[in-house]
XYZ file of C-alpha atoms in Angstrom:
625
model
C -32.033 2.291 -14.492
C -32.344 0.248 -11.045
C -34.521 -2.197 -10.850
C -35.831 -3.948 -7.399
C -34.978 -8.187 -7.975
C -36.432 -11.186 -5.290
C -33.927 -12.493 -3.538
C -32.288 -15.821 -4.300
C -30.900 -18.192 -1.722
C -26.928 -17.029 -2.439
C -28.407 -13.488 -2.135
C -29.818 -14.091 1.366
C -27.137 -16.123 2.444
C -24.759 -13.310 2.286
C -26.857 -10.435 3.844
C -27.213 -13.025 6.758
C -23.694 -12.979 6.694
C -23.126 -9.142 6.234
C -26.050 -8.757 9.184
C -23.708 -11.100 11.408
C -20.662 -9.162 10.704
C -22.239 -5.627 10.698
C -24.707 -6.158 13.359
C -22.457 -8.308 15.823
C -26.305 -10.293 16.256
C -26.391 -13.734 15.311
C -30.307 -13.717 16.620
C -32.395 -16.245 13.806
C -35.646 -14.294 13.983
C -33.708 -10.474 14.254
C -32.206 -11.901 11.130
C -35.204 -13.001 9.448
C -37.063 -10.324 10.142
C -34.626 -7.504 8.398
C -34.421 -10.085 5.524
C -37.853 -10.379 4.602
C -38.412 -6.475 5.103
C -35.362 -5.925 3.012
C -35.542 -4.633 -0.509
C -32.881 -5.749 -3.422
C -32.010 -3.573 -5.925
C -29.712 -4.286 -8.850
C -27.554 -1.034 -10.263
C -25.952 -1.689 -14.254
C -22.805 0.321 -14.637
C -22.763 4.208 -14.110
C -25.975 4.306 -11.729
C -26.300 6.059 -8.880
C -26.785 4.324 -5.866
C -27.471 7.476 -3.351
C -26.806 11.136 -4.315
C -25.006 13.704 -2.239
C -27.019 15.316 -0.751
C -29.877 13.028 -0.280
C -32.253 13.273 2.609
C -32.769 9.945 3.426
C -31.824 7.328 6.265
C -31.367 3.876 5.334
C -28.236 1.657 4.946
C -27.102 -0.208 2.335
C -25.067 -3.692 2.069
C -23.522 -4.496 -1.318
C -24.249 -7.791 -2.307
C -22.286 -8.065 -5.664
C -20.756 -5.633 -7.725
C -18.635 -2.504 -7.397
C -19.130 0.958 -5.995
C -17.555 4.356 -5.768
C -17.485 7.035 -3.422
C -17.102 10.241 -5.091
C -17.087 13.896 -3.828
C -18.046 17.397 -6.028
C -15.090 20.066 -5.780
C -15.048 23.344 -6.404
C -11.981 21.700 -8.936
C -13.803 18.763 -10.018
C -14.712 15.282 -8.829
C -12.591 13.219 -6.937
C -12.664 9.922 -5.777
C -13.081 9.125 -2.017
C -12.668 5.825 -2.031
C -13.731 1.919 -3.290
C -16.907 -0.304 -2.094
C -16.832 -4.085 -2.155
C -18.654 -7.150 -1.763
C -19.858 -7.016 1.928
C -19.609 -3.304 2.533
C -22.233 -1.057 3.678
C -23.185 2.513 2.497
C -24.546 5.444 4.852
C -24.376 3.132 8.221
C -24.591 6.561 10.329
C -27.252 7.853 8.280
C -29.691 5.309 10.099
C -29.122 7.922 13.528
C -28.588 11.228 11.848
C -30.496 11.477 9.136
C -28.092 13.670 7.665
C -28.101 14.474 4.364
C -25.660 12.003 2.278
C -22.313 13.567 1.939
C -21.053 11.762 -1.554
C -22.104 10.372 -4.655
C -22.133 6.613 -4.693
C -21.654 4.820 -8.650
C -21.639 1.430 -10.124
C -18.754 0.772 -11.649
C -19.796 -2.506 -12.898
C -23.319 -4.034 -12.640
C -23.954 -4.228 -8.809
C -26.862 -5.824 -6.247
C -27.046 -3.846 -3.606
C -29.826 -4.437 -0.696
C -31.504 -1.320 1.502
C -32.492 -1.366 5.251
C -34.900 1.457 6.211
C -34.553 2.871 9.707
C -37.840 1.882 10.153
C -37.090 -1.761 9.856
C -34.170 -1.983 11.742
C -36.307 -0.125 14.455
C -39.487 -2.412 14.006
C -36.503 -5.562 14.455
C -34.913 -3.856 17.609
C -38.470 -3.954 19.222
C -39.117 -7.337 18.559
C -35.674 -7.478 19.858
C -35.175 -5.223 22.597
C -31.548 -7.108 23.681
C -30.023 -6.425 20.488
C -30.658 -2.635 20.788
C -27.054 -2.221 22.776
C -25.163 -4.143 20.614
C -25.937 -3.352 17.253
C -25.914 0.713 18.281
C -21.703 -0.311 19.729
C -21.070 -2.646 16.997
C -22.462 0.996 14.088
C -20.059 2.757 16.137
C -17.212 0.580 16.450
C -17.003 -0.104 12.340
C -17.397 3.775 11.940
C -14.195 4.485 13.923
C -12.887 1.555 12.231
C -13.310 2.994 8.228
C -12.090 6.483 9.631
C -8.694 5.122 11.227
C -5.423 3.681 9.219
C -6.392 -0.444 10.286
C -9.408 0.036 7.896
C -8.296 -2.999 5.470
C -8.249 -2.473 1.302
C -11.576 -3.293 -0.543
C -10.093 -6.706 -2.316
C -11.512 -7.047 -5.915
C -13.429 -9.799 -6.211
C -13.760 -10.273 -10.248
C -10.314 -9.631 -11.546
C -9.786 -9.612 -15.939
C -6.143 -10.726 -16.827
C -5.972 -9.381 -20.432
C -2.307 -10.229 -22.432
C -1.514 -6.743 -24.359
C 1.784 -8.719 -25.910
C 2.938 -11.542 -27.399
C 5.228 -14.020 -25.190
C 2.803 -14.220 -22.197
C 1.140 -17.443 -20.989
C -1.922 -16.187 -19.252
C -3.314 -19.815 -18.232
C -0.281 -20.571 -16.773
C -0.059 -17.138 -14.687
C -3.686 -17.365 -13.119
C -3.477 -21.010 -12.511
C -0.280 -20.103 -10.582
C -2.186 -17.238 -8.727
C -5.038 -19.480 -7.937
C -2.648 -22.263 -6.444
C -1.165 -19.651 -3.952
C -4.174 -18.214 -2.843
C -5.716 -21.947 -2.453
C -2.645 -22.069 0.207
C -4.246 -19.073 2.171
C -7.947 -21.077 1.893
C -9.179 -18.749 -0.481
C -11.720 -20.752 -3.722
C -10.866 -19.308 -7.001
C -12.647 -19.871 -10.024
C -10.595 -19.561 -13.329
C -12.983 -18.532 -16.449
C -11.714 -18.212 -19.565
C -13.881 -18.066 -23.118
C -13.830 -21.994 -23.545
C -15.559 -22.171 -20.396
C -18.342 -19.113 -21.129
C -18.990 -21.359 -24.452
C -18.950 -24.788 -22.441
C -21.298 -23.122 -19.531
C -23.823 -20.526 -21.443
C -23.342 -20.951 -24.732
C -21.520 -19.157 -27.530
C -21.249 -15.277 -27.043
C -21.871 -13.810 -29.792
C -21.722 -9.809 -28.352
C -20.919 -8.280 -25.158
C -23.332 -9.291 -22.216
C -22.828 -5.598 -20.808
C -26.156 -4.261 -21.667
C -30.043 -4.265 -19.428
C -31.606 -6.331 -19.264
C -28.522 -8.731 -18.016
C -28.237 -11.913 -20.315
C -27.172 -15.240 -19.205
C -23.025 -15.168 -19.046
C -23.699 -11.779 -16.996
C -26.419 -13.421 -14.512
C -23.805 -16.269 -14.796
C -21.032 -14.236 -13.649
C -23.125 -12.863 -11.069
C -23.928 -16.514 -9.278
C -20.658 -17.026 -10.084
C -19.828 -14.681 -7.390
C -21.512 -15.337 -4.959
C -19.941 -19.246 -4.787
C -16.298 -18.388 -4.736
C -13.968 -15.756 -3.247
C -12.672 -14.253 -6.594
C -13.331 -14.838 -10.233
C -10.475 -14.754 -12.408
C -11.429 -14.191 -16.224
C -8.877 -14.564 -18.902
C -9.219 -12.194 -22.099
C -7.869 -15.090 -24.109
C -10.000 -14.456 -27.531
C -9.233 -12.921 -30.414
C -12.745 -11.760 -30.490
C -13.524 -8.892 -27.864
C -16.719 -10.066 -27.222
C -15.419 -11.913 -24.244
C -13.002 -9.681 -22.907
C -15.704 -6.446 -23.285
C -17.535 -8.535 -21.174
C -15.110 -9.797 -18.746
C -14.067 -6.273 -18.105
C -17.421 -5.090 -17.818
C -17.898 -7.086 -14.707
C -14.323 -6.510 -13.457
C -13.273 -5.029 -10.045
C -9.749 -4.439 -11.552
C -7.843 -4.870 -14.781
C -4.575 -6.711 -15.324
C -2.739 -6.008 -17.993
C 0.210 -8.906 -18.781
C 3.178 -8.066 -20.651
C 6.651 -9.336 -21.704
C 8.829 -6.781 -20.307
C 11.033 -7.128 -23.590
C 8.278 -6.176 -26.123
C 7.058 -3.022 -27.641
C 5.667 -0.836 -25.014
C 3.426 0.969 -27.137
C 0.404 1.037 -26.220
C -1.923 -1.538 -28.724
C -5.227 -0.823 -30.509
C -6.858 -3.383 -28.174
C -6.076 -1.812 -24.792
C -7.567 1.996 -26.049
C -10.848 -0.050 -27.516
C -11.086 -2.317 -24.228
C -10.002 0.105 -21.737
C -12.153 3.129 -22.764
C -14.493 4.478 -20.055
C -14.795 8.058 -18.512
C -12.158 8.187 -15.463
C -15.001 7.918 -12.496
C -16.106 4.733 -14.010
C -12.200 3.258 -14.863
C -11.768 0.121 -12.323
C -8.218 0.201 -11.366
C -5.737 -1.361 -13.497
C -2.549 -2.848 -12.877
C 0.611 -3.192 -15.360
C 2.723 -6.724 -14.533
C 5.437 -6.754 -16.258
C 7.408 -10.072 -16.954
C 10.919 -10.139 -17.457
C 13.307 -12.630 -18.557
C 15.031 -15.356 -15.688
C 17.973 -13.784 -14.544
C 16.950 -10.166 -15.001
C 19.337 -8.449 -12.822
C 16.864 -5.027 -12.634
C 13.397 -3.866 -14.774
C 14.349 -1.284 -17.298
C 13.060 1.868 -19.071
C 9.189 1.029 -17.262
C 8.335 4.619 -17.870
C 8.084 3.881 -21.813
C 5.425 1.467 -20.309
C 3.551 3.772 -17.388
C 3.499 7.165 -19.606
C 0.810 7.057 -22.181
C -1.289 4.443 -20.221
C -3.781 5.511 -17.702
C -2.490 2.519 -14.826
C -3.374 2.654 -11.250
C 0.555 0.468 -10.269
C 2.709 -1.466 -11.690
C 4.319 -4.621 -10.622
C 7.848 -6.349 -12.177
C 8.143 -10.294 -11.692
C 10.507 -12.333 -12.819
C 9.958 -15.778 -15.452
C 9.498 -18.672 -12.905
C 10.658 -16.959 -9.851
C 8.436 -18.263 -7.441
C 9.025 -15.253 -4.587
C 7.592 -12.955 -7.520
C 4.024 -14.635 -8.270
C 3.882 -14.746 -4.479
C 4.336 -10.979 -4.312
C 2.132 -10.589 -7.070
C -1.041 -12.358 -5.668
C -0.903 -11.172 -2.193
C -1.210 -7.208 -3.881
C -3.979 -8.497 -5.815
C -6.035 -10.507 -3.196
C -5.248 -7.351 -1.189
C -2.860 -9.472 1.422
C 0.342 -6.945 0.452
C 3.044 -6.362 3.397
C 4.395 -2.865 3.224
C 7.696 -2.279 4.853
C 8.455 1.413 6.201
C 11.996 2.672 7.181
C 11.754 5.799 9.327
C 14.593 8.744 9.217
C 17.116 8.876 11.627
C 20.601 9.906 10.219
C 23.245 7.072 10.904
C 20.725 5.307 12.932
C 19.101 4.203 10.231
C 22.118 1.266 9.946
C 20.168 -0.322 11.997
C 17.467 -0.568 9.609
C 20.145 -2.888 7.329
C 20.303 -5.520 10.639
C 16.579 -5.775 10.394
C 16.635 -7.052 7.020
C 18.510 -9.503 7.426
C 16.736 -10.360 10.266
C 13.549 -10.529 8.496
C 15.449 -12.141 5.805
C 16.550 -14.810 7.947
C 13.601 -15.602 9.695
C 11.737 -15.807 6.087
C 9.437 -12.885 6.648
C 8.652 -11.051 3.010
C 7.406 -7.426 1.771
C 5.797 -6.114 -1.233
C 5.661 -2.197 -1.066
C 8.704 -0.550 0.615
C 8.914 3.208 1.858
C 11.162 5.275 3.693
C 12.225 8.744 5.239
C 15.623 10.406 5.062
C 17.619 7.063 6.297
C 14.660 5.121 5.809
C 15.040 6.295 2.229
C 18.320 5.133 1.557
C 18.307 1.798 3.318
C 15.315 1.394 1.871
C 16.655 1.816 -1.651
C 18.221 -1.763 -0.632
C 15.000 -3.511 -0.118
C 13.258 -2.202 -2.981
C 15.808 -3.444 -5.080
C 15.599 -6.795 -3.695
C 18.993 -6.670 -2.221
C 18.716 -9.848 0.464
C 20.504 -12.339 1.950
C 24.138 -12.234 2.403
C 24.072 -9.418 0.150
C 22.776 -6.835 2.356
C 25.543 -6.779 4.667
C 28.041 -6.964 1.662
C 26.950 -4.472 -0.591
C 25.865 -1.812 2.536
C 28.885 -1.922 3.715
C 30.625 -1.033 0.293
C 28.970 1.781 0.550
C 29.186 3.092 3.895
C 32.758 1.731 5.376
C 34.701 0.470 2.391
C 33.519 3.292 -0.239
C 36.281 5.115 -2.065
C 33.942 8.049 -1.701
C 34.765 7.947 2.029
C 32.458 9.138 4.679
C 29.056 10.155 2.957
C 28.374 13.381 5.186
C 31.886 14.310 5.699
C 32.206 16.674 2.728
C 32.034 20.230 4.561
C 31.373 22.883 2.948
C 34.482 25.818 3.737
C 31.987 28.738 3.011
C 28.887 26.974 4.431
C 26.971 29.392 2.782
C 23.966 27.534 1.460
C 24.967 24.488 3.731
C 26.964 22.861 6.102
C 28.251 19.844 3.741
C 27.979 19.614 0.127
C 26.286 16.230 -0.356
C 28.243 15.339 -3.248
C 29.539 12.217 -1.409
C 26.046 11.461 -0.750
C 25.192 11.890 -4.138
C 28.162 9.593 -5.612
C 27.245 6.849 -2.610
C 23.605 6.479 -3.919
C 24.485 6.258 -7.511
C 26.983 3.616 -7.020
C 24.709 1.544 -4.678
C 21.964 2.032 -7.470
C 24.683 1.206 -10.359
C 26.168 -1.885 -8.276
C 22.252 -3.077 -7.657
C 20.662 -2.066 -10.892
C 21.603 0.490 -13.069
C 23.178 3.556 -13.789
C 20.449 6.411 -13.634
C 17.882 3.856 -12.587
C 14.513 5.653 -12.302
C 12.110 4.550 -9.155
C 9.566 2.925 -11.051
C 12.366 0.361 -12.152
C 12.645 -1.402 -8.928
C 11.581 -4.941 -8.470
C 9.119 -3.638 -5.277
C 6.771 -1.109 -5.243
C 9.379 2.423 -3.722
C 8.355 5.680 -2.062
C 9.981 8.156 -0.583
C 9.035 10.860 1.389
C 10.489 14.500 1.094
C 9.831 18.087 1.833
C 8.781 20.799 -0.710
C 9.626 24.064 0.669
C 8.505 25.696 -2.724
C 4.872 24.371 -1.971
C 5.279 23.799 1.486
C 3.490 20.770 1.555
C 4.884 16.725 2.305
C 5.491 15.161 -1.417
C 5.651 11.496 -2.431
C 8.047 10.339 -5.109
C 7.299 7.722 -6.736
C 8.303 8.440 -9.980
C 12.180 9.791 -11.366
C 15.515 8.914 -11.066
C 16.116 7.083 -7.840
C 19.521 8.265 -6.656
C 17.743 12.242 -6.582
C 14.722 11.153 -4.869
C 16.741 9.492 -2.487
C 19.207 11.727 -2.075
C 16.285 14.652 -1.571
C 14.501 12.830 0.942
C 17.541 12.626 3.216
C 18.989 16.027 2.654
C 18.483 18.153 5.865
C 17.880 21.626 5.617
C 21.220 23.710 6.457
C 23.155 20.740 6.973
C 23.037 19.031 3.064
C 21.602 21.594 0.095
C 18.313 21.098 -1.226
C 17.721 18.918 -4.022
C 15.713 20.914 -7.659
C 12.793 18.721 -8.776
C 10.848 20.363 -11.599
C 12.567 23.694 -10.269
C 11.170 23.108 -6.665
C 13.467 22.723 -3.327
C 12.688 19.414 -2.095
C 14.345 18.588 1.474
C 14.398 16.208 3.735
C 11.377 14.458 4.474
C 10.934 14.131 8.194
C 9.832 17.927 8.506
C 6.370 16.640 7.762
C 6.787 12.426 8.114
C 9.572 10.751 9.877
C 7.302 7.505 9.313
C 5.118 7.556 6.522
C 2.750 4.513 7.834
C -0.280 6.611 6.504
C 1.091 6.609 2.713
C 1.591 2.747 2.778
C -2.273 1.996 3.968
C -2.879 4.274 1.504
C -0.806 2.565 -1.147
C -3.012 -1.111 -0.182
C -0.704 -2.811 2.215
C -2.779 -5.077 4.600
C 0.167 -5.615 6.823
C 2.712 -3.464 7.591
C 6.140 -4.069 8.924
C 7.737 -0.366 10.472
C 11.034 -0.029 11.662
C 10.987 2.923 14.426
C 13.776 4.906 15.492
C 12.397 7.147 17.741
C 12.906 6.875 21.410
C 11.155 6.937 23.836
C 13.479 7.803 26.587
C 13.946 11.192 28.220
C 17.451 12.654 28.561
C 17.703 15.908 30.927
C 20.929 18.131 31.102
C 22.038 18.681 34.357
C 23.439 22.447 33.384
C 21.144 25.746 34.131
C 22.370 27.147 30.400
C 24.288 26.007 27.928
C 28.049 26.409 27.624
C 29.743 29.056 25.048
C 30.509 27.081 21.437
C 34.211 27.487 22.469
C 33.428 25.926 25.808
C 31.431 22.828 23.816
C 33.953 22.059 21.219
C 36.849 22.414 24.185
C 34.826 19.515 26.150
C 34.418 17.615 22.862
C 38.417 16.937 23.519
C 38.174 15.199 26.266
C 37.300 11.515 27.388
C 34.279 10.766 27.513
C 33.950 9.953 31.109
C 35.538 13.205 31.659
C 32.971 14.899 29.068
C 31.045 17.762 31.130
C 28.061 18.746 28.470
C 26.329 16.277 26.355
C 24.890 18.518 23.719
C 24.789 17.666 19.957
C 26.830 19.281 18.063
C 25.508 21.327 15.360
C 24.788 19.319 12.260
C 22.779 16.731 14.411
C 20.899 19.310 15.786
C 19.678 20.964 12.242
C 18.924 16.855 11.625
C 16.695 16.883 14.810
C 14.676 19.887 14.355
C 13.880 18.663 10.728
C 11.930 15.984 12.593
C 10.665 17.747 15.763
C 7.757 18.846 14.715
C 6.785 15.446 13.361
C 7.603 13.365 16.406
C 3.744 13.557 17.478
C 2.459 12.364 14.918
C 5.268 9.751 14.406
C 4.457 7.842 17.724
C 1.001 7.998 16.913
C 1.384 6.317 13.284
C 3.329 3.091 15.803
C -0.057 1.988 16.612
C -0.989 1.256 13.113
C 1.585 -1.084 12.582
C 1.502 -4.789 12.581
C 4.673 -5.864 13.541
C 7.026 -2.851 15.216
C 10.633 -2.665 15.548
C 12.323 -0.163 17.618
C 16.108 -0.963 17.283
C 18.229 0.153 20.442
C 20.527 3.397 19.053
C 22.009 4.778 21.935
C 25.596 5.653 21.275
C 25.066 6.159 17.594
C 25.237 9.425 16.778
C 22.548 11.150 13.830
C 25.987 11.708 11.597
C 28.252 8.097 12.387
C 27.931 6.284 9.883
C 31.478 4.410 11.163
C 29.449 2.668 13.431
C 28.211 0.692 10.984
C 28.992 -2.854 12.577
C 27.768 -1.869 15.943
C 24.242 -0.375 14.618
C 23.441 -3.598 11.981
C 24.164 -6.359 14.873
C 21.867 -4.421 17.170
C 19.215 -3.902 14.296
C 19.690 -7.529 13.564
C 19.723 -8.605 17.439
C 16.399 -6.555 18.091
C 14.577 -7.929 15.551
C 15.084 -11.405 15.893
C 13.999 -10.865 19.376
C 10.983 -9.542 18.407
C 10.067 -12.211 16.044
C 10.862 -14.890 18.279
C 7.785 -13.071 21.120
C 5.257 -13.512 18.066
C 3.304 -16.283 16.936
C 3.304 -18.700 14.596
C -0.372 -17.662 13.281
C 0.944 -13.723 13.148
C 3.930 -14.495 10.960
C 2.282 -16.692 8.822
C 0.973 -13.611 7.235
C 4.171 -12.343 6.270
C 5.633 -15.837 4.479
C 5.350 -17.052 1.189
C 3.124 -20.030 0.970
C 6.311 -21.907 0.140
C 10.062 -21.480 0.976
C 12.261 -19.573 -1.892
């Protein structure tokens, strides 16, 4: 049950803060006026902060804690989305009085604060200036939370719990805290020595109302610093039940090598109905050395884990990687389609490489799935060029979309080059059959179901199929069976899946476009006969009369046509944009493999060199690798 609190100092401190930053007023006596008028409430887990369909019209600013939006289906509930410390609840509902359109939970003990209309309207007349700005600065966060720059709620209280033997816990978060002391964030490490040292033995879980002193503890706690991380170190749950109880996500930390079953501490520790469950990642740690994870889906498929994340013993790059996704600073990288063109995707990554810009989460469409196969793998340096071109000048397999079909009944090529390309880039990188959720970043792909008819994500499977499926265009390659469903290429629905790497909890996004922009018009009234086409194909090209596609690359095109709309729009959500120069590169040449990686290469570094030094610091490791 929710009871109303006073206020402390900490407590008022930040609603002046969330007032600033919500309001865009720094006025003292607008300020003091909504704060002494305000009322504090404190949730335990599983309340209910507003129902849907409440009639009421106040907002609310969370103070501490953790909420959830959820939404009643006709198919059951599902989650909208994540609250955190600083965020407000039912900002519109102060103009419209609508009725509330979700259900909003605790999901761990929470301090929340309400503003009435009436208040803010008795602080606008004392204020009559304001009015203006606060009413812009409502509107301007509203279209802010509804568009893809809307940032990821970071967790604030995060519970590193060891599920195997091997793992040195202390040693991890100190690490973590280090690195995100380098980005000016204050981390405070609690483990059970310091609960004992601080409050006193605990001799049960503090996860019950009234609140004892560790979970009033914790609560100051958070207030002072930007994150608490609490170590499940004891043998004893009493700690870690109430560490977890007051966590905004879960770690689990395990040696990759150990038995992947799941232990009788995670099901007693980890049990809560789903719409309560605070997100909880798997890191896996894997030997120095470790040329690729292996056999993770022993790990993912009896345990209920929001993501997963592979880092290596004392690789550096890796706990980088790993506390940028968990202090919600993770740089997703997305490859668009674009047939051959997407070679130049390979001459961006060494760019990127070179210029010591890094990536978490990498996804891709059609081309953008296969060079992005690379990436994910952690293919870098020198070994980009090397190993690509293996695969697309030197392979034995020769050309990968030059096996035609002689009855092109179901398709213009086979794809079984295609097919043997991937798996030996995936053998020569990692392993043979390597599933997705083995590489060492976070991989997506996009592809088309034309059983369901909808745009599907895969995430999960072997790696060389997914890949392979999200670059086969229809009529041109055959489909790819998943589960007994046709899965095509992907850039029928999106050529540049920007949307599914926000949603995945990238902060910053690096997208490699190649779309362009430019406008070619034929200078013909109708189109020549096939015979008349393939005739002019003969000649030189300065000689060439017609400049039509031939017809593979125009099956490739119309995969994507329909798409190209919402393409350019997804551009403006992306933090740093690359759109490589592609103009002589045909959809189907991959022999112009040294032309199209210089220019990706070339364009990039330009690009990087017109940015500044405050923009990429956001994409570098704290230190070099």
């Amino acid at each position: 049950m929710s009871i109303e609190i006073k206020a402390t100092a900490s407590l008022r401190a930040l609603l002046d803060a969330c007032l600033s930053r919500h309001f865009g007023v720094d006025d003292p006596e607008f300020h003091s006026f909504i704060e002494k008028n305000a009322e504090y409430t404190e949730l335990s887990t599983g309340e209910y902060l507003v129902k849907e369909g409440d009639q009421t019209s106040e907002v609310y600013f969370l103070l501490t804690g953790h909420l959830r939006a959820l939404k009643n289906t006709p198919t059951g509930t599902v989650i909208l989305g994540e609250i955190g410390r600083g965020e407000t609840i039912g900002e519109l509902a102060l103009f419209t009085g609508k009725p509330r359109s979700a259900d909003v939970i605790a999901i761990r003990d929470s301090v929340a604060v309400k503003i009435t209309r009436e208040v803010l309207e008795k602080a606008i007349k004392k204020k009559p200036h304001v009015a203006i700005k606060v009413t812009r600065q409502i509107i301007e966060r509203f279209e802010e939370t509804n568009n893809l720059q809307n940032p990821p709620t970071i967790p604030v209280n995060i519970t590193f719990l060891p599920i195997t033997d091997g793992v040195d816990v202390d040693s991890l978060t100190e690490l973590l805290a280090e690195i995100r002391g380098q980005k000016g964030d204050d981390v405070c490490l609690i483990d059970n020595g310091f609960i004992t040292e601080t409050f006193g033995p605990l001799d049960k879980p503090d996860i019950a109302f009234p609140r004892g002193t560790v979970s009033l503890g914790i609560s100051d706690l958070e207030l002072k610093f930007d994150s608490l991380y609490m170590i499940a170190d004891s043998n004893d749950s009493a700690w870690p039940q109430t560490a977890i109880h007051h966590s905004d996500e879960v770690v689990l930390i395990a040696d990759a090598t150990a038995n992947p079953n799941i232990t009788e501490l995670e099901k007693e520790l980890l049990a809560a109905h789903k719409n309560l469950r605070v997100q909880t990642t798997l890191v896996l740690i894997h030997p120095e050395g470790t040329k690729s994870p292996k056999d993770t889906a022993k790990w993912l498929d009896d345990r209920s884990v929001s993501r997963h994340i592979h880092i290596r013993r004392n690789h550096r790059p890796d706990y980088e990687r790993l506390s940028r996704i968990l202090s919600g600073r993770a740089i997703g990288l997305v490859l668009a389609g674009g047939g051959a063109r997407g070679l130049t995707h390979l001459g961006t990554l060494a760019a990127l490489d070179e210029a010591g810009l890094v990536f978490d989460f990498v996804g891709g469409t059609s081309a953008g799935a296969i060079m992005g196969s690379f990436a994910a793998m952690d293919v870098h340096g020198a070994k980009i060029e090397e190993r690509t071109r293996d695969i697309f000048l030197n392979s034995p397999f020769g050309d990968i979309t030059s096996d035609y079909n002689k009855i092109p009944y179901l398709s213009l090529i086979k794809g079984q080059r295609a097919h043997a390309a991937m798996e030996q880039n995936i053998k020569d990188n990692g392993y043979e059959n390597m599933d997705m959720e083995d590489s060492w970043k976070t991989f997506f792909v996009i592809a088309s179901n034309f059983t369901t008819h909808k745009e599907q994500v895969l995430t999960r499977g072997k790696m060389s199929t997914n890949v392979v499926a999200s670059a086969s265009i229809p009529g041109v390659m055959p489909p790819t069976l998943i589960d007994g469903e046709l899965i095509y290429d992907g850039g029928s629905f999106n050529n540049f899946p920007i949307d599914h790497m926000r949603q995945l909890g990238a902060r910053y996004i690096i997208g490699v476009d190649l779309l362009s922009d430019k406008i070619f018009k034929h200078e013909m009234e109708q189109a020549p006969s096939s015979l008349a086409a393939l005739r002019d194909r003969f000649r030189p090209k300065k000689k060439r009369r017609y400049r039509l596609p031939p017809l593979p690359a125009t099956l490739l095109a119309a995969t994507v046509v329909t798409s190209i709309a919402r393409q350019k729009e997804l551009r403006e959500h992306v933090d740093i944009l690359f759109q490589p120069p592609t103009s002589g590169i045909t959809l189907l040449d991959w022999s112009k493999y040294d032309e199209a990686f210089q220019a990706g290469k070339d364009h990039a570094l330009e690009v990087l060199a017109n940015l500044d030094a405050l923009t990429l610091k956001n994409f570098k490791n704290t230190k070099p690798n």
